[in-house]
Amino acid sequence: MRLVKQLVAVAVVAFAGNAGVSAVQGNALLTLVIGVATAALALFVYARVVRWSERRDPVEVATAGAAATTGRGVLIGMGLFAAVIVNIAFMGGYRIDGMGSVTGALGLVGFMAAAAVTEELLFRGILFRIVEERLGSWLALTLTAVLFGLVHLVNPHADLWGATAIAIEAGGMLAACYAATRTLWLPIGLHFGWNYAAAGIFGAEVSGNGASNGLLHGVTSGPTALTGGAFGPEGSVYAVVFCTLLTIVFVWLARRRGTWIPLRRGAAAGEDARLSR
């Protein structure tokens, strides 16, 4: 029941924040304020509900070192997306068609902060962490990555390939990031940095939600495999390959640090029984 309690509590904040941002769409300042407030409230609610339902301190969102760790994640996420877009541009699939909007980019800080925090709390802080306790890291990563991809199918320009790419590059990478560090601050920062670089800096489509009004007016063209098509660069093979490589690094770190949880005996026995039928 703790999974349900935690999911409901954080999801209510996420949905309320999303409704608030939608209500002030076009107003960059209010989007910034509501987005940051949503992120802060979601973290507060998560910490309280974990403390209440699990009778422990939520060390995964401990404030000590949070700013530095989040900052490192932001730099990794921005650098990773920059590597993707540079490779797409080198192949002729991305170009800059003038400047975008500074105010639009400012509003995206709030929007992306709310998205990164709430999604990481829901998918890595609650779903991955609790499923991992029962089934081990591999099954938890696989199940939550698939679910993360499926959720993105509801976006306006999403398709099956885009959802699959998101499941591999984000669902897998961010779960492995949490497994390696056992803090939510690094995946939150990485998630925010990736999304903000895409929308707020390069003005690219994000997860099939359409082009964003960022600092640059970016234009993509060419084969879907190269650019990601209407889904955006997250659907590019470059994004899948680069994020998969980082996922492997995080898994290696988790195994080296002893934080990668092997398949639980009960789960393994259940799988053997299923296969024998």
mmCIF file of C-alpha atoms in Angstrom:
data_model
loop_
_atom_site.group_PDB
_atom_site.id
_atom_site.type_symbol
_atom_site.label_atom_id
_atom_site.label_comp_id
_atom_site.label_asym_id
_atom_site.label_seq_id
_atom_site.Cartn_x
_atom_site.Cartn_y
_atom_site.Cartn_z
ATOM 1 C CA MET A 1 0.000 0.000 0.000
ATOM 2 C CA ARG A 2 2.918 2.377 0.482
ATOM 3 C CA LEU A 3 3.435 2.421 -3.289
ATOM 4 C CA VAL A 4 -0.172 3.488 -3.812
ATOM 5 C CA LYS A 5 -0.039 6.090 -1.030
ATOM 6 C CA GLN A 6 3.126 7.639 -2.371
ATOM 7 C CA LEU A 7 2.012 7.562 -5.997
ATOM 8 C CA VAL A 8 -1.324 9.205 -5.237
ATOM 9 C CA ALA A 9 0.220 11.940 -3.088
ATOM 10 C CA VAL A 10 2.858 12.968 -5.625
ATOM 11 C CA ALA A 11 0.553 12.486 -8.629
ATOM 12 C CA VAL A 12 -1.993 14.918 -7.144
ATOM 13 C CA VAL A 13 0.711 17.590 -6.938
ATOM 14 C CA ALA A 14 1.905 16.794 -10.462
ATOM 15 C CA PHE A 15 -1.577 17.022 -11.977
ATOM 16 C CA ALA A 16 -2.413 20.216 -10.074
ATOM 17 C CA GLY A 17 0.855 21.799 -11.171
ATOM 18 C CA ASN A 18 0.291 20.776 -14.783
ATOM 19 C CA ALA A 19 -3.195 22.287 -14.668
ATOM 20 C CA GLY A 20 -1.769 25.504 -13.234
ATOM 21 C CA VAL A 21 0.900 25.759 -15.926
ATOM 22 C CA SER A 22 -1.687 25.077 -18.639
ATOM 23 C CA ALA A 23 -3.921 27.810 -17.225
ATOM 24 C CA VAL A 24 -1.194 30.452 -17.571
ATOM 25 C CA GLN A 25 0.176 29.225 -20.881
ATOM 26 C CA GLY A 26 1.903 32.089 -22.672
ATOM 27 C CA ASN A 27 2.836 33.950 -19.481
ATOM 28 C CA ALA A 28 6.511 33.141 -18.936
ATOM 29 C CA LEU A 29 6.763 34.635 -15.439
ATOM 30 C CA LEU A 30 3.741 32.779 -14.078
ATOM 31 C CA THR A 31 4.897 29.568 -15.765
ATOM 32 C CA LEU A 32 8.255 29.944 -14.039
ATOM 33 C CA VAL A 33 6.676 30.595 -10.630
ATOM 34 C CA ILE A 34 4.074 27.831 -10.828
ATOM 35 C CA GLY A 35 6.584 25.338 -12.224
ATOM 36 C CA VAL A 36 9.173 25.947 -9.514
ATOM 37 C CA ALA A 37 6.448 25.910 -6.844
ATOM 38 C CA THR A 38 5.164 22.570 -8.181
ATOM 39 C CA ALA A 39 8.657 21.075 -8.042
ATOM 40 C CA ALA A 40 9.218 22.300 -4.477
ATOM 41 C CA LEU A 41 5.798 21.114 -3.278
ATOM 42 C CA ALA A 42 6.257 17.697 -4.909
ATOM 43 C CA LEU A 43 9.586 17.217 -3.102
ATOM 44 C CA PHE A 44 8.022 18.267 0.202
ATOM 45 C CA VAL A 45 5.041 15.927 -0.238
ATOM 46 C CA TYR A 46 7.289 13.036 -1.292
ATOM 47 C CA ALA A 47 9.506 13.449 1.765
ATOM 48 C CA ARG A 48 6.502 13.615 4.097
ATOM 49 C CA VAL A 49 4.651 10.642 2.620
ATOM 50 C CA VAL A 50 7.785 8.467 2.591
ATOM 51 C CA ARG A 51 8.504 9.372 6.207
ATOM 52 C CA TRP A 52 4.889 8.570 7.123
ATOM 53 C CA SER A 53 4.435 5.356 5.098
ATOM 54 C CA GLU A 54 7.911 3.833 5.552
ATOM 55 C CA ARG A 55 8.916 5.206 8.964
ATOM 56 C CA ARG A 56 12.318 6.350 7.701
ATOM 57 C CA ASP A 57 14.134 9.479 6.628
ATOM 58 C CA PRO A 58 13.929 9.952 2.835
ATOM 59 C CA VAL A 59 17.697 10.031 2.331
ATOM 60 C CA GLU A 60 17.269 9.942 -1.456
ATOM 61 C CA VAL A 61 16.105 13.586 -1.273
ATOM 62 C CA ALA A 62 18.298 14.702 1.627
ATOM 63 C CA THR A 63 19.165 18.395 1.367
ATOM 64 C CA ALA A 64 22.874 17.952 2.171
ATOM 65 C CA GLY A 65 24.776 18.279 -1.094
ATOM 66 C CA ALA A 66 21.549 18.523 -3.112
ATOM 67 C CA ALA A 67 22.493 21.685 -5.023
ATOM 68 C CA ALA A 68 25.922 20.409 -6.100
ATOM 69 C CA THR A 69 24.602 16.990 -7.108
ATOM 70 C CA THR A 70 21.688 18.473 -9.046
ATOM 71 C CA GLY A 71 24.083 20.870 -10.748
ATOM 72 C CA ARG A 72 26.278 17.993 -11.881
ATOM 73 C CA GLY A 73 23.225 16.248 -13.260
ATOM 74 C CA VAL A 74 22.185 19.381 -15.156
ATOM 75 C CA LEU A 75 25.629 19.650 -16.748
ATOM 76 C CA ILE A 76 25.573 15.964 -17.741
ATOM 77 C CA GLY A 77 22.085 16.281 -19.228
ATOM 78 C CA MET A 78 22.891 19.445 -21.177
ATOM 79 C CA GLY A 79 26.191 18.056 -22.418
ATOM 80 C CA LEU A 80 24.530 14.815 -23.483
ATOM 81 C CA PHE A 81 21.808 16.564 -25.472
ATOM 82 C CA ALA A 82 24.345 18.973 -26.979
ATOM 83 C CA ALA A 83 26.323 15.965 -28.228
ATOM 84 C CA VAL A 84 23.158 14.586 -29.842
ATOM 85 C CA ILE A 85 22.161 17.839 -31.547
ATOM 86 C CA VAL A 86 25.711 18.531 -32.769
ATOM 87 C CA ASN A 87 25.822 15.126 -34.436
ATOM 88 C CA ILE A 88 22.406 15.681 -36.011
ATOM 89 C CA ALA A 89 23.551 19.114 -37.258
ATOM 90 C CA PHE A 90 26.767 17.614 -38.654
ATOM 91 C CA MET A 91 24.624 15.301 -40.772
ATOM 92 C CA GLY A 92 22.499 18.234 -41.960
ATOM 93 C CA GLY A 93 19.443 17.467 -39.840
ATOM 94 C CA TYR A 94 19.452 20.557 -37.599
ATOM 95 C CA ARG A 95 20.054 24.233 -38.235
ATOM 96 C CA ILE A 96 19.573 27.487 -36.343
ATOM 97 C CA ASP A 97 17.091 29.817 -38.036
ATOM 98 C CA GLY A 98 17.572 32.940 -35.930
ATOM 99 C CA MET A 99 17.104 33.745 -32.271
ATOM 100 C CA GLY A 100 14.148 32.635 -30.190
ATOM 101 C CA SER A 101 12.768 34.221 -27.028
ATOM 102 C CA VAL A 102 14.547 34.981 -23.756
ATOM 103 C CA THR A 103 11.236 35.200 -21.878
ATOM 104 C CA GLY A 104 10.083 31.955 -23.417
ATOM 105 C CA ALA A 105 13.301 30.270 -22.318
ATOM 106 C CA LEU A 106 12.778 31.665 -18.804
ATOM 107 C CA GLY A 107 9.284 30.208 -18.583
ATOM 108 C CA LEU A 108 10.622 26.846 -19.693
ATOM 109 C CA VAL A 109 12.836 26.730 -16.592
ATOM 110 C CA GLY A 110 9.703 26.392 -14.456
ATOM 111 C CA PHE A 111 7.955 24.023 -16.830
ATOM 112 C CA MET A 112 10.929 21.690 -17.134
ATOM 113 C CA ALA A 113 11.700 21.852 -13.399
ATOM 114 C CA ALA A 114 8.184 20.679 -12.562
ATOM 115 C CA ALA A 115 8.337 17.909 -15.184
ATOM 116 C CA ALA A 116 11.776 16.654 -14.137
ATOM 117 C CA VAL A 117 11.032 16.617 -10.414
ATOM 118 C CA THR A 118 7.567 15.071 -10.541
ATOM 119 C CA GLU A 119 8.520 12.417 -13.106
ATOM 120 C CA GLU A 120 11.651 11.416 -11.208
ATOM 121 C CA LEU A 121 9.762 11.181 -7.929
ATOM 122 C CA LEU A 122 7.028 9.067 -9.500
ATOM 123 C CA PHE A 123 9.086 6.781 -11.728
ATOM 124 C CA ARG A 124 12.437 6.476 -9.973
ATOM 125 C CA GLY A 125 11.720 7.548 -6.387
ATOM 126 C CA ILE A 126 8.562 5.480 -6.001
ATOM 127 C CA LEU A 127 8.021 2.917 -8.766
ATOM 128 C CA PHE A 128 11.610 1.863 -9.459
ATOM 129 C CA ARG A 129 12.719 1.939 -5.832
ATOM 130 C CA ILE A 130 9.813 -0.096 -4.462
ATOM 131 C CA VAL A 131 9.660 -2.585 -7.348
ATOM 132 C CA GLU A 132 13.431 -3.033 -7.069
ATOM 133 C CA GLU A 133 13.068 -4.085 -3.433
ATOM 134 C CA ARG A 134 10.895 -7.010 -4.547
ATOM 135 C CA LEU A 135 12.295 -7.943 -7.950
ATOM 136 C CA GLY A 136 15.841 -6.609 -8.146
ATOM 137 C CA SER A 137 17.365 -3.868 -10.271
ATOM 138 C CA TRP A 138 17.132 -5.442 -13.740
ATOM 139 C CA LEU A 139 13.413 -6.198 -13.627
ATOM 140 C CA ALA A 140 12.627 -2.881 -11.936
ATOM 141 C CA LEU A 141 14.579 -0.993 -14.608
ATOM 142 C CA THR A 142 12.874 -2.886 -17.434
ATOM 143 C CA LEU A 143 9.345 -2.540 -16.074
ATOM 144 C CA THR A 144 9.593 1.146 -15.189
ATOM 145 C CA ALA A 145 11.362 1.993 -18.463
ATOM 146 C CA VAL A 146 8.542 0.378 -20.467
ATOM 147 C CA LEU A 147 5.944 2.231 -18.412
ATOM 148 C CA PHE A 148 7.826 5.512 -18.834
ATOM 149 C CA GLY A 149 7.803 5.031 -22.593
ATOM 150 C CA LEU A 150 4.111 4.129 -22.683
ATOM 151 C CA VAL A 151 3.163 7.258 -20.733
ATOM 152 C CA HIS A 152 4.755 9.389 -23.463
ATOM 153 C CA LEU A 153 2.451 7.868 -26.096
ATOM 154 C CA VAL A 154 -0.265 10.320 -25.014
ATOM 155 C CA ASN A 155 1.785 13.285 -26.283
ATOM 156 C CA PRO A 156 0.373 14.969 -29.420
ATOM 157 C CA HIS A 157 3.028 13.851 -31.945
ATOM 158 C CA ALA A 158 4.166 10.671 -30.229
ATOM 159 C CA ASP A 159 4.446 7.333 -31.991
ATOM 160 C CA LEU A 160 5.553 3.822 -31.082
ATOM 161 C CA TRP A 161 9.184 4.439 -32.052
ATOM 162 C CA GLY A 162 9.327 7.646 -30.013
ATOM 163 C CA ALA A 163 7.917 5.880 -26.968
ATOM 164 C CA THR A 164 10.397 3.042 -27.436
ATOM 165 C CA ALA A 165 13.283 5.508 -27.700
ATOM 166 C CA ILE A 166 12.168 7.285 -24.520
ATOM 167 C CA ALA A 167 11.876 3.963 -22.703
ATOM 168 C CA ILE A 168 15.444 3.029 -23.658
ATOM 169 C CA GLU A 169 17.237 6.348 -23.386
ATOM 170 C CA ALA A 170 15.389 7.990 -20.503
ATOM 171 C CA GLY A 171 13.543 5.262 -18.617
ATOM 172 C CA GLY A 172 16.595 3.002 -18.548
ATOM 173 C CA MET A 173 19.267 5.675 -18.153
ATOM 174 C CA LEU A 174 17.587 7.554 -15.305
ATOM 175 C CA ALA A 175 16.780 4.365 -13.386
ATOM 176 C CA ALA A 176 20.410 3.251 -13.740
ATOM 177 C CA CYS A 177 21.515 6.713 -12.617
ATOM 178 C CA TYR A 178 19.475 6.389 -9.431
ATOM 179 C CA ALA A 179 20.707 2.830 -8.852
ATOM 180 C CA ALA A 180 24.330 4.004 -9.111
ATOM 181 C CA THR A 181 23.969 7.023 -6.827
ATOM 182 C CA ARG A 182 20.994 6.202 -4.570
ATOM 183 C CA THR A 183 20.012 9.861 -4.691
ATOM 184 C CA LEU A 184 17.251 11.431 -6.763
ATOM 185 C CA TRP A 185 19.123 14.703 -7.179
ATOM 186 C CA LEU A 186 21.411 13.493 -9.973
ATOM 187 C CA PRO A 187 18.608 12.009 -12.134
ATOM 188 C CA ILE A 188 16.476 15.101 -11.476
ATOM 189 C CA GLY A 189 19.311 17.330 -12.651
ATOM 190 C CA LEU A 190 20.093 15.109 -15.641
ATOM 191 C CA HIS A 191 16.419 15.004 -16.641
ATOM 192 C CA PHE A 192 16.073 18.780 -16.342
ATOM 193 C CA GLY A 193 19.339 19.486 -18.152
ATOM 194 C CA TRP A 194 18.417 17.241 -21.083
ATOM 195 C CA ASN A 195 14.898 18.659 -21.459
ATOM 196 C CA TYR A 196 15.953 22.272 -20.991
ATOM 197 C CA ALA A 197 18.805 21.991 -23.463
ATOM 198 C CA ALA A 198 16.357 20.572 -26.005
ATOM 199 C CA ALA A 199 13.590 23.116 -25.532
ATOM 200 C CA GLY A 200 15.059 26.105 -23.727
ATOM 201 C CA ILE A 201 18.341 26.362 -25.620
ATOM 202 C CA PHE A 202 18.107 24.605 -28.984
ATOM 203 C CA GLY A 203 14.367 25.193 -29.535
ATOM 204 C CA ALA A 204 13.741 21.572 -30.527
ATOM 205 C CA GLU A 205 10.659 19.401 -30.151
ATOM 206 C CA VAL A 206 10.508 17.519 -26.847
ATOM 207 C CA SER A 207 8.864 14.092 -26.646
ATOM 208 C CA GLY A 208 6.321 14.844 -29.354
ATOM 209 C CA ASN A 209 5.008 18.022 -27.695
ATOM 210 C CA GLY A 210 5.879 20.306 -30.595
ATOM 211 C CA ALA A 211 8.587 22.924 -31.079
ATOM 212 C CA SER A 212 9.483 25.071 -28.073
ATOM 213 C CA ASN A 213 10.120 28.803 -27.871
ATOM 214 C CA GLY A 214 13.656 28.690 -26.499
ATOM 215 C CA LEU A 215 16.744 30.852 -26.894
ATOM 216 C CA LEU A 216 17.321 29.595 -30.437
ATOM 217 C CA HIS A 217 14.870 28.934 -33.227
ATOM 218 C CA GLY A 218 15.929 25.452 -34.244
ATOM 219 C CA VAL A 219 14.732 23.662 -37.352
ATOM 220 C CA THR A 220 15.100 19.923 -37.969
ATOM 221 C CA SER A 221 14.753 18.219 -41.321
ATOM 222 C CA GLY A 222 15.681 14.920 -42.854
ATOM 223 C CA PRO A 223 15.093 11.233 -42.139
ATOM 224 C CA THR A 224 13.211 10.406 -38.963
ATOM 225 C CA ALA A 225 15.976 8.037 -37.891
ATOM 226 C CA LEU A 226 18.368 11.005 -37.888
ATOM 227 C CA THR A 227 16.198 13.803 -36.483
ATOM 228 C CA GLY A 228 13.457 11.956 -34.613
ATOM 229 C CA GLY A 229 10.799 13.514 -36.851
ATOM 230 C CA ALA A 230 7.802 15.106 -35.148
ATOM 231 C CA PHE A 231 8.771 13.429 -31.876
ATOM 232 C CA GLY A 232 11.962 15.489 -31.737
ATOM 233 C CA PRO A 233 15.668 14.620 -31.359
ATOM 234 C CA GLU A 234 14.824 12.199 -28.550
ATOM 235 C CA GLY A 235 13.660 9.898 -31.328
ATOM 236 C CA SER A 236 17.017 10.113 -33.112
ATOM 237 C CA VAL A 237 19.290 7.086 -33.226
ATOM 238 C CA TYR A 238 22.012 9.345 -31.838
ATOM 239 C CA ALA A 239 19.973 9.942 -28.678
ATOM 240 C CA VAL A 240 19.309 6.233 -28.250
ATOM 241 C CA VAL A 241 22.969 5.293 -28.744
ATOM 242 C CA PHE A 242 24.466 8.016 -26.526
ATOM 243 C CA CYS A 243 21.975 7.467 -23.695
ATOM 244 C CA THR A 244 22.427 3.707 -23.901
ATOM 245 C CA LEU A 245 26.180 4.173 -23.487
ATOM 246 C CA LEU A 246 25.600 6.320 -20.392
ATOM 247 C CA THR A 247 23.160 3.714 -19.063
ATOM 248 C CA ILE A 248 25.891 1.093 -19.343
ATOM 249 C CA VAL A 249 28.250 3.367 -17.412
ATOM 250 C CA PHE A 250 25.707 3.850 -14.613
ATOM 251 C CA VAL A 251 24.985 0.121 -14.387
ATOM 252 C CA TRP A 252 28.724 -0.571 -14.221
ATOM 253 C CA LEU A 253 29.087 1.997 -11.438
ATOM 254 C CA ALA A 254 26.148 0.524 -9.527
ATOM 255 C CA ARG A 255 27.588 -2.973 -9.735
ATOM 256 C CA ARG A 256 31.037 -1.744 -8.724
ATOM 257 C CA ARG A 257 29.607 0.147 -5.751
ATOM 258 C CA GLY A 258 27.439 -2.768 -4.695
ATOM 259 C CA THR A 259 24.191 -0.827 -5.142
ATOM 260 C CA TRP A 260 22.879 -2.984 -8.010
ATOM 261 C CA ILE A 261 20.357 -5.398 -6.503
ATOM 262 C CA PRO A 262 20.358 -8.892 -8.062
ATOM 263 C CA LEU A 263 17.205 -10.751 -9.064
ATOM 264 C CA ARG A 264 15.306 -11.726 -5.935
ATOM 265 C CA ARG A 265 14.949 -15.445 -5.264
ATOM 266 C CA GLY A 266 11.172 -15.245 -5.166
ATOM 267 C CA ALA A 267 11.058 -13.404 -8.461
ATOM 268 C CA ALA A 268 13.524 -15.840 -10.035
ATOM 269 C CA ALA A 269 11.547 -18.847 -8.822
ATOM 270 C CA GLY A 270 8.340 -17.354 -10.166
ATOM 271 C CA GLU A 271 9.947 -16.715 -13.545
ATOM 272 C CA ASP A 272 11.306 -20.297 -13.702
ATOM 273 C CA ALA A 273 7.860 -21.655 -12.906
ATOM 274 C CA ARG A 274 6.300 -19.531 -15.627
ATOM 275 C CA LEU A 275 8.831 -20.675 -18.222
ATOM 276 C CA SER A 276 8.329 -24.338 -17.292
ATOM 277 C CA ARG A 277 4.614 -24.201 -18.007
#
